[in-house]
Amino acid sequence: MKTVFFGTPDFAVAALDAIMHSTHEVAAVVTVPDRQSGRGRKTTPSAVKQYAVDHQLPLLQPERLRDEEFLRQLAAFQADIFVVVAFRMLPEAVWNMPPHGTFNLHASLLPRYRGAAPINWAIINGDTTTGVTTFLLNHHIDEGAILLQQPTPITPDDNAGTLHDRLAAIGSRLVVDTLDRLADGTLSPQPQQGTPCPAPKIFKDDCRIDFTRTAKATVDFIRGLSPYPAAFMTLLNPHGETVDFKVFEATAITQDGSVPGDIQCDGKHTLKIGVADGFILISGLQMSGKRRNSIEEFLRGTNLSGWKTTF
């Protein structure tokens, strides 16, 4: 099938590459305009743009998806179908353009985790299974008819980063399978079944660790935000100054008699903080303005005697 691919981040590149290595054709790529990012406000292309440039694919970067010139350029490719992976919401003038419509790859088993952060929320909520879904776009976000789904387990060692990479790989194969079956007419879209579950965008204030929760819930929260955007805690040093710490890795310890927020540190190898039913044992963190450290590296350079949590 002749496709136009819409996508932005690394997660989308795997699917684009899979289509490129399939029997289907990528007629063009649509991605966001280059944006300024980082402390130096350097203009950088999206990961999808970089792939398109490297492979000499026709590229469109519209500011407005309803722009008449963009719609004219898009129609000129005469694609059979549009494929969307990690892009923004498309207007009907776009998703209804090709004869086979437009399908999206979503990083959950819909209708669970509709929204911007399905990978994070699946781990935060303690799920043991997730997956990927291809579905047809319609007027509502993540509510279109399902084409194909592929489940995968969430292991206790997974964090948002490892799960992201695995779902990108599984999803790339599912995208090609979806194109294959749409091309040969063996795929029938099915309405979503089950209770919807939201996965809203995560902001910084959502990432603060709450030490009044259980050890497992706290560790799931840390895993679900690691390595990005990263859970954080705020500590008060003996001088009365507050310092933020990103926490990337922790282990749950269930134990009676713990006090939420209580810091226990041996000054060399161990940093434990009390939660509702025990402690979390922190093994990887980053002080604000510093680089990421293992707990041993961190404790060699920082004395936490007299520090307290604030939450």
CSV table of C-alpha atoms in Angstrom, one decimal:
chain,number,residue,atom,x,y,z
A,1,MET,CA,0.0,0.0,0.0
A,2,LYS,CA,1.1,3.5,-0.7
A,3,THR,CA,1.4,5.3,2.7
A,4,VAL,CA,2.0,8.8,4.1
A,5,PHE,CA,3.6,8.5,7.6
A,6,PHE,CA,2.8,11.0,10.4
A,7,GLY,CA,5.1,11.0,13.5
A,8,THR,CA,7.5,12.9,15.7
A,9,PRO,CA,9.6,11.1,18.4
A,10,ASP,CA,11.9,8.1,18.6
A,11,PHE,CA,9.0,5.8,19.3
A,12,ALA,CA,7.6,6.5,15.8
A,13,VAL,CA,10.9,5.9,14.0
A,14,ALA,CA,10.8,2.1,14.6
A,15,ALA,CA,7.4,1.9,12.8
A,16,LEU,CA,8.6,4.1,9.9
A,17,ASP,CA,11.7,2.0,9.5
A,18,ALA,CA,9.5,-1.2,9.5
A,19,ILE,CA,7.3,0.1,6.7
A,20,MET,CA,10.4,1.1,4.7
A,21,HIS,CA,11.6,-2.5,4.9
A,22,SER,CA,8.3,-4.0,4.0
A,23,THR,CA,6.5,-4.4,0.7
A,24,HIS,CA,4.6,-1.1,1.3
A,25,GLU,CA,5.7,2.3,0.0
A,26,VAL,CA,6.3,5.4,2.1
A,27,ALA,CA,5.3,8.2,-0.3
A,28,ALA,CA,6.0,11.0,2.2
A,29,VAL,CA,6.6,11.8,5.9
A,30,VAL,CA,4.8,14.5,7.9
A,31,THR,CA,6.3,15.7,11.2
A,32,VAL,CA,6.3,18.8,13.3
A,33,PRO,CA,8.3,22.0,12.5
A,34,ASP,CA,11.8,22.2,14.0
A,35,ARG,CA,11.7,23.6,17.5
A,36,GLN,CA,14.2,25.2,19.8
A,37,SER,CA,15.1,23.1,22.8
A,38,GLY,CA,17.6,22.8,25.6
A,39,ARG,CA,19.5,25.4,27.5
A,40,GLY,CA,21.1,26.8,24.4
A,41,ARG,CA,17.7,27.0,22.6
A,42,LYS,CA,19.2,25.1,19.7
A,43,THR,CA,16.9,24.4,16.8
A,44,THR,CA,16.7,20.6,16.4
A,45,PRO,CA,14.7,18.4,14.0
A,46,SER,CA,12.4,15.7,15.3
A,47,ALA,CA,13.6,12.1,15.3
A,48,VAL,CA,11.2,11.3,12.4
A,49,LYS,CA,12.5,14.2,10.4
A,50,GLN,CA,16.0,13.1,10.8
A,51,TYR,CA,15.1,9.6,9.6
A,52,ALA,CA,13.2,11.1,6.6
A,53,VAL,CA,16.2,13.3,5.7
A,54,ASP,CA,18.7,10.4,6.0
A,55,HIS,CA,16.5,8.2,3.7
A,56,GLN,CA,15.7,11.0,1.3
A,57,LEU,CA,12.0,10.8,1.8
A,58,PRO,CA,9.6,13.7,0.8
A,59,LEU,CA,9.0,15.7,3.9
A,60,LEU,CA,6.2,18.0,5.1
A,61,GLN,CA,6.3,20.1,8.3
A,62,PRO,CA,3.1,22.1,8.5
A,63,GLU,CA,2.4,24.6,11.2
A,64,ARG,CA,-1.3,24.2,10.7
A,65,LEU,CA,-2.9,20.9,9.6
A,66,ARG,CA,-5.9,22.7,8.1
A,67,ASP,CA,-3.7,24.9,5.9
A,68,GLU,CA,-4.9,24.7,2.3
A,69,GLU,CA,-1.5,24.4,0.8
A,70,PHE,CA,-0.6,21.6,3.1
A,71,LEU,CA,-3.8,19.7,2.2
A,72,ARG,CA,-3.1,20.2,-1.5
A,73,GLN,CA,0.5,18.8,-1.1
A,74,LEU,CA,-0.8,15.9,0.9
A,75,ALA,CA,-3.5,15.0,-1.6
A,76,ALA,CA,-0.9,15.1,-4.4
A,77,PHE,CA,0.8,12.0,-3.1
A,78,GLN,CA,-2.4,10.0,-3.8
A,79,ALA,CA,-1.7,7.7,-0.9
A,80,ASP,CA,-3.9,4.6,-0.2
A,81,ILE,CA,-3.7,5.1,3.6
A,82,PHE,CA,-2.1,7.3,6.3
A,83,VAL,CA,-0.2,5.9,9.3
A,84,VAL,CA,0.1,7.9,12.5
A,85,VAL,CA,2.5,7.1,15.3
A,86,ALA,CA,3.0,9.6,18.2
A,87,PHE,CA,1.7,12.7,16.4
A,88,ARG,CA,-0.9,15.3,17.2
A,89,MET,CA,-4.6,15.1,16.6
A,90,LEU,CA,-5.5,15.2,13.0
A,91,PRO,CA,-8.5,17.1,11.6
A,92,GLU,CA,-11.1,15.2,9.5
A,93,ALA,CA,-9.8,16.9,6.4
A,94,VAL,CA,-6.6,14.9,6.8
A,95,TRP,CA,-7.6,11.6,8.3
A,96,ASN,CA,-10.5,11.1,5.9
A,97,MET,CA,-8.5,11.9,2.8
A,98,PRO,CA,-7.1,8.5,1.7
A,99,PRO,CA,-9.4,5.8,0.4
A,100,HIS,CA,-8.5,3.4,3.2
A,101,GLY,CA,-8.6,6.0,5.9
A,102,THR,CA,-6.0,6.6,8.6
A,103,PHE,CA,-4.8,4.4,11.4
A,104,ASN,CA,-2.9,5.1,14.5
A,105,LEU,CA,-0.5,3.0,16.6
A,106,HIS,CA,-1.2,3.5,20.3
A,107,ALA,CA,1.0,2.2,23.2
A,108,SER,CA,-1.7,0.4,25.2
A,109,LEU,CA,-4.5,-2.2,24.8
A,110,LEU,CA,-7.3,0.2,24.1
A,111,PRO,CA,-9.7,1.2,25.6
A,112,ARG,CA,-7.2,1.2,28.5
A,113,TYR,CA,-5.0,4.2,28.8
A,114,ARG,CA,-6.5,6.6,26.2
A,115,GLY,CA,-4.4,9.7,26.2
A,116,ALA,CA,-0.8,11.1,26.0
A,117,ALA,CA,1.1,9.0,28.5
A,118,PRO,CA,-0.1,5.3,28.3
A,119,ILE,CA,3.3,3.8,29.1
A,120,ASN,CA,3.8,5.8,32.2
A,121,TRP,CA,0.4,5.2,33.7
A,122,ALA,CA,0.4,1.5,33.0
A,123,ILE,CA,3.4,1.1,35.3
A,124,ILE,CA,2.4,3.7,37.8
A,125,ASN,CA,-0.9,1.9,38.3
A,126,GLY,CA,0.8,-1.5,38.9
A,127,ASP,CA,-0.4,-3.2,35.7
A,128,THR,CA,1.3,-6.5,34.8
A,129,THR,CA,0.2,-6.5,31.2
A,130,THR,CA,0.0,-3.8,28.5
A,131,GLY,CA,0.5,-3.8,24.7
A,132,VAL,CA,0.0,-1.9,21.5
A,133,THR,CA,-3.1,-1.3,19.3
A,134,THR,CA,-3.7,-0.1,15.8
A,135,PHE,CA,-7.0,1.6,15.3
A,136,LEU,CA,-8.8,3.8,12.8
A,137,LEU,CA,-9.0,7.5,13.5
A,138,ASN,CA,-12.3,9.3,14.0
A,139,HIS,CA,-13.5,12.5,15.6
A,140,HIS,CA,-12.6,11.4,19.2
A,141,ILE,CA,-9.2,10.9,20.7
A,142,ASP,CA,-8.2,7.2,20.9
A,143,GLU,CA,-11.8,6.0,20.4
A,144,GLY,CA,-11.7,4.6,16.9
A,145,ALA,CA,-12.4,1.0,15.8
A,146,ILE,CA,-9.6,-1.5,16.6
A,147,LEU,CA,-7.7,-3.2,13.8
A,148,LEU,CA,-5.1,-5.3,15.7
A,149,GLN,CA,-3.7,-5.6,19.2
A,150,GLN,CA,-0.6,-7.3,20.6
A,151,PRO,CA,-0.1,-7.7,24.4
A,152,THR,CA,3.2,-7.9,26.3
A,153,PRO,CA,3.9,-8.4,30.0
A,154,ILE,CA,5.2,-5.6,32.3
A,155,THR,CA,7.9,-7.2,34.4
A,156,PRO,CA,9.0,-6.0,37.9
A,157,ASP,CA,12.3,-4.8,36.3
A,158,ASP,CA,10.6,-2.7,33.7
A,159,ASN,CA,10.5,1.1,33.8
A,160,ALA,CA,9.0,3.6,31.4
A,161,GLY,CA,12.2,3.5,29.3
A,162,THR,CA,12.5,-0.2,28.9
A,163,LEU,CA,8.8,-0.6,28.2
A,164,HIS,CA,8.9,2.2,25.7
A,165,ASP,CA,11.6,0.5,23.7
A,166,ARG,CA,9.9,-2.9,23.8
A,167,LEU,CA,6.5,-1.4,22.7
A,168,ALA,CA,8.2,0.5,19.9
A,169,ALA,CA,9.6,-2.8,18.5
A,170,ILE,CA,6.3,-4.7,19.0
A,171,GLY,CA,4.3,-1.8,17.5
A,172,SER,CA,6.5,-1.5,14.4
A,173,ARG,CA,5.7,-5.1,13.5
A,174,LEU,CA,2.0,-4.6,14.3
A,175,VAL,CA,1.9,-1.6,11.9
A,176,VAL,CA,3.3,-3.7,9.0
A,177,ASP,CA,0.9,-6.5,9.9
A,178,THR,CA,-2.0,-4.1,9.8
A,179,LEU,CA,-1.0,-2.7,6.4
A,180,ASP,CA,-0.6,-6.3,5.1
A,181,ARG,CA,-4.1,-7.4,6.3
A,182,LEU,CA,-5.8,-4.2,5.1
A,183,ALA,CA,-4.1,-4.7,1.7
A,184,ASP,CA,-5.4,-8.2,1.3
A,185,GLY,CA,-8.8,-7.5,2.8
A,186,THR,CA,-8.6,-9.9,5.8
A,187,LEU,CA,-9.0,-7.3,8.5
A,188,SER,CA,-12.4,-6.1,9.9
A,189,PRO,CA,-12.3,-3.1,12.3
A,190,GLN,CA,-14.0,-3.8,15.6
A,191,PRO,CA,-15.5,-1.4,18.1
A,192,GLN,CA,-13.6,-0.9,21.4
A,193,GLN,CA,-14.9,-3.1,24.2
A,194,GLY,CA,-14.5,-2.6,27.9
A,195,THR,CA,-14.2,0.3,30.4
A,196,PRO,CA,-12.1,3.2,29.2
A,197,CYS,CA,-9.1,4.2,31.3
A,198,PRO,CA,-7.4,7.6,31.0
A,199,ALA,CA,-3.7,8.3,30.5
A,200,PRO,CA,-3.5,12.1,30.8
A,201,LYS,CA,-0.3,14.1,30.0
A,202,ILE,CA,2.1,14.2,33.0
A,203,PHE,CA,3.4,17.5,34.3
A,204,LYS,CA,6.1,18.3,36.8
A,205,ASP,CA,3.8,18.7,39.8
A,206,ASP,CA,2.5,15.2,39.1
A,207,CYS,CA,5.9,13.7,39.6
A,208,ARG,CA,6.4,14.5,43.3
A,209,ILE,CA,6.8,11.4,45.4
A,210,ASP,CA,4.1,10.9,48.1
A,211,PHE,CA,5.7,9.0,51.0
A,212,THR,CA,2.3,8.3,52.6
A,213,ARG,CA,1.7,5.6,50.0
A,214,THR,CA,2.7,2.0,50.2
A,215,ALA,CA,6.2,0.8,49.3
A,216,LYS,CA,5.0,-1.0,46.2
A,217,ALA,CA,2.9,1.9,45.0
A,218,THR,CA,5.8,4.3,45.5
A,219,VAL,CA,8.3,2.1,43.6
A,220,ASP,CA,5.7,1.7,40.8
A,221,PHE,CA,5.4,5.4,40.7
A,222,ILE,CA,9.2,5.8,40.4
A,223,ARG,CA,9.4,3.1,37.7
A,224,GLY,CA,6.6,4.6,35.7
A,225,LEU,CA,8.4,7.9,35.5
A,226,SER,CA,11.9,6.7,34.9
A,227,PRO,CA,14.0,7.8,33.2
A,228,TYR,CA,11.7,10.6,32.0
A,229,PRO,CA,10.2,12.8,33.2
A,230,ALA,CA,11.4,11.3,36.5
A,231,ALA,CA,9.8,11.2,39.9
A,232,PHE,CA,11.3,13.6,42.4
A,233,MET,CA,11.5,14.3,46.1
A,234,THR,CA,12.3,17.5,48.0
A,235,LEU,CA,14.7,17.4,50.9
A,236,LEU,CA,15.4,20.1,53.5
A,237,ASN,CA,19.1,20.4,54.4
A,238,PRO,CA,20.4,21.5,57.9
A,239,HIS,CA,20.7,25.1,56.6
A,240,GLY,CA,16.9,25.3,55.9
A,241,GLU,CA,17.4,25.1,52.1
A,242,THR,CA,15.2,22.8,49.9
A,243,VAL,CA,16.8,20.7,47.3
A,244,ASP,CA,15.0,18.6,44.7
A,245,PHE,CA,16.3,15.1,43.8
A,246,LYS,CA,15.1,13.0,40.9
A,247,VAL,CA,14.8,9.3,41.8
A,248,PHE,CA,15.3,6.8,39.0
A,249,GLU,CA,15.6,3.4,40.8
A,250,ALA,CA,14.2,2.1,44.1
A,251,THR,CA,13.2,-1.2,45.8
A,252,ALA,CA,10.2,-1.8,48.1
A,253,ILE,CA,10.8,-3.0,51.6
A,254,THR,CA,7.7,-4.0,53.6
A,255,GLN,CA,8.3,-3.5,57.4
A,256,ASP,CA,6.2,-2.6,60.4
A,257,GLY,CA,6.9,0.6,62.4
A,258,SER,CA,8.1,2.8,59.6
A,259,VAL,CA,7.4,6.6,59.6
A,260,PRO,CA,6.5,8.1,56.2
A,261,GLY,CA,9.3,10.5,55.0
A,262,ASP,CA,11.8,9.3,57.7
A,263,ILE,CA,15.3,9.2,56.2
A,264,GLN,CA,17.7,6.3,57.2
A,265,CYS,CA,21.1,6.5,55.7
A,266,ASP,CA,24.4,4.7,56.5
A,267,GLY,CA,26.5,7.3,54.7
A,268,LYS,CA,28.1,4.8,52.4
A,269,HIS,CA,25.8,2.3,50.6
A,270,THR,CA,22.2,2.7,51.8
A,271,LEU,CA,19.5,5.3,51.6
A,272,LYS,CA,16.0,4.3,52.9
A,273,ILE,CA,13.0,6.5,53.2
A,274,GLY,CA,9.9,5.5,55.2
A,275,VAL,CA,6.5,5.0,53.5
A,276,ALA,CA,3.2,3.8,54.7
A,277,ASP,CA,4.1,0.1,55.2
A,278,GLY,CA,7.9,0.1,55.2
A,279,PHE,CA,10.6,1.8,53.2
A,280,ILE,CA,11.9,2.4,49.7
A,281,LEU,CA,15.5,1.6,49.2
A,282,ILE,CA,16.9,4.2,46.7
A,283,SER,CA,19.6,3.0,44.3
A,284,GLY,CA,19.7,5.7,41.6
A,285,LEU,CA,19.1,9.5,41.9
A,286,GLN,CA,20.2,12.9,40.7
A,287,MET,CA,20.5,16.1,42.8
A,288,SER,CA,19.2,19.2,41.1
A,289,GLY,CA,21.9,20.8,39.0
A,290,LYS,CA,24.1,17.7,39.2
A,291,ARG,CA,24.6,14.5,37.2
A,292,ARG,CA,22.8,11.2,37.8
A,293,ASN,CA,24.5,8.9,40.3
A,294,SER,CA,24.3,5.5,41.8
A,295,ILE,CA,23.6,5.7,45.5
A,296,GLU,CA,27.2,4.8,46.4
A,297,GLU,CA,28.5,7.6,44.2
A,298,PHE,CA,26.1,10.1,45.6
A,299,LEU,CA,26.8,9.3,49.3
A,300,ARG,CA,30.5,9.6,48.7
A,301,GLY,CA,30.0,13.3,47.9
A,302,THR,CA,27.0,14.2,50.0
A,303,ASN,CA,26.4,13.9,53.8
A,304,LEU,CA,22.6,13.5,54.4
A,305,SER,CA,23.0,13.8,58.2
A,306,GLY,CA,20.3,16.2,59.4
A,307,TRP,CA,18.4,16.3,56.2
A,308,LYS,CA,14.6,15.9,56.2
A,309,THR,CA,11.9,15.2,53.6
A,310,THR,CA,9.2,17.7,52.7
A,311,PHE,CA,6.0,16.4,51.0
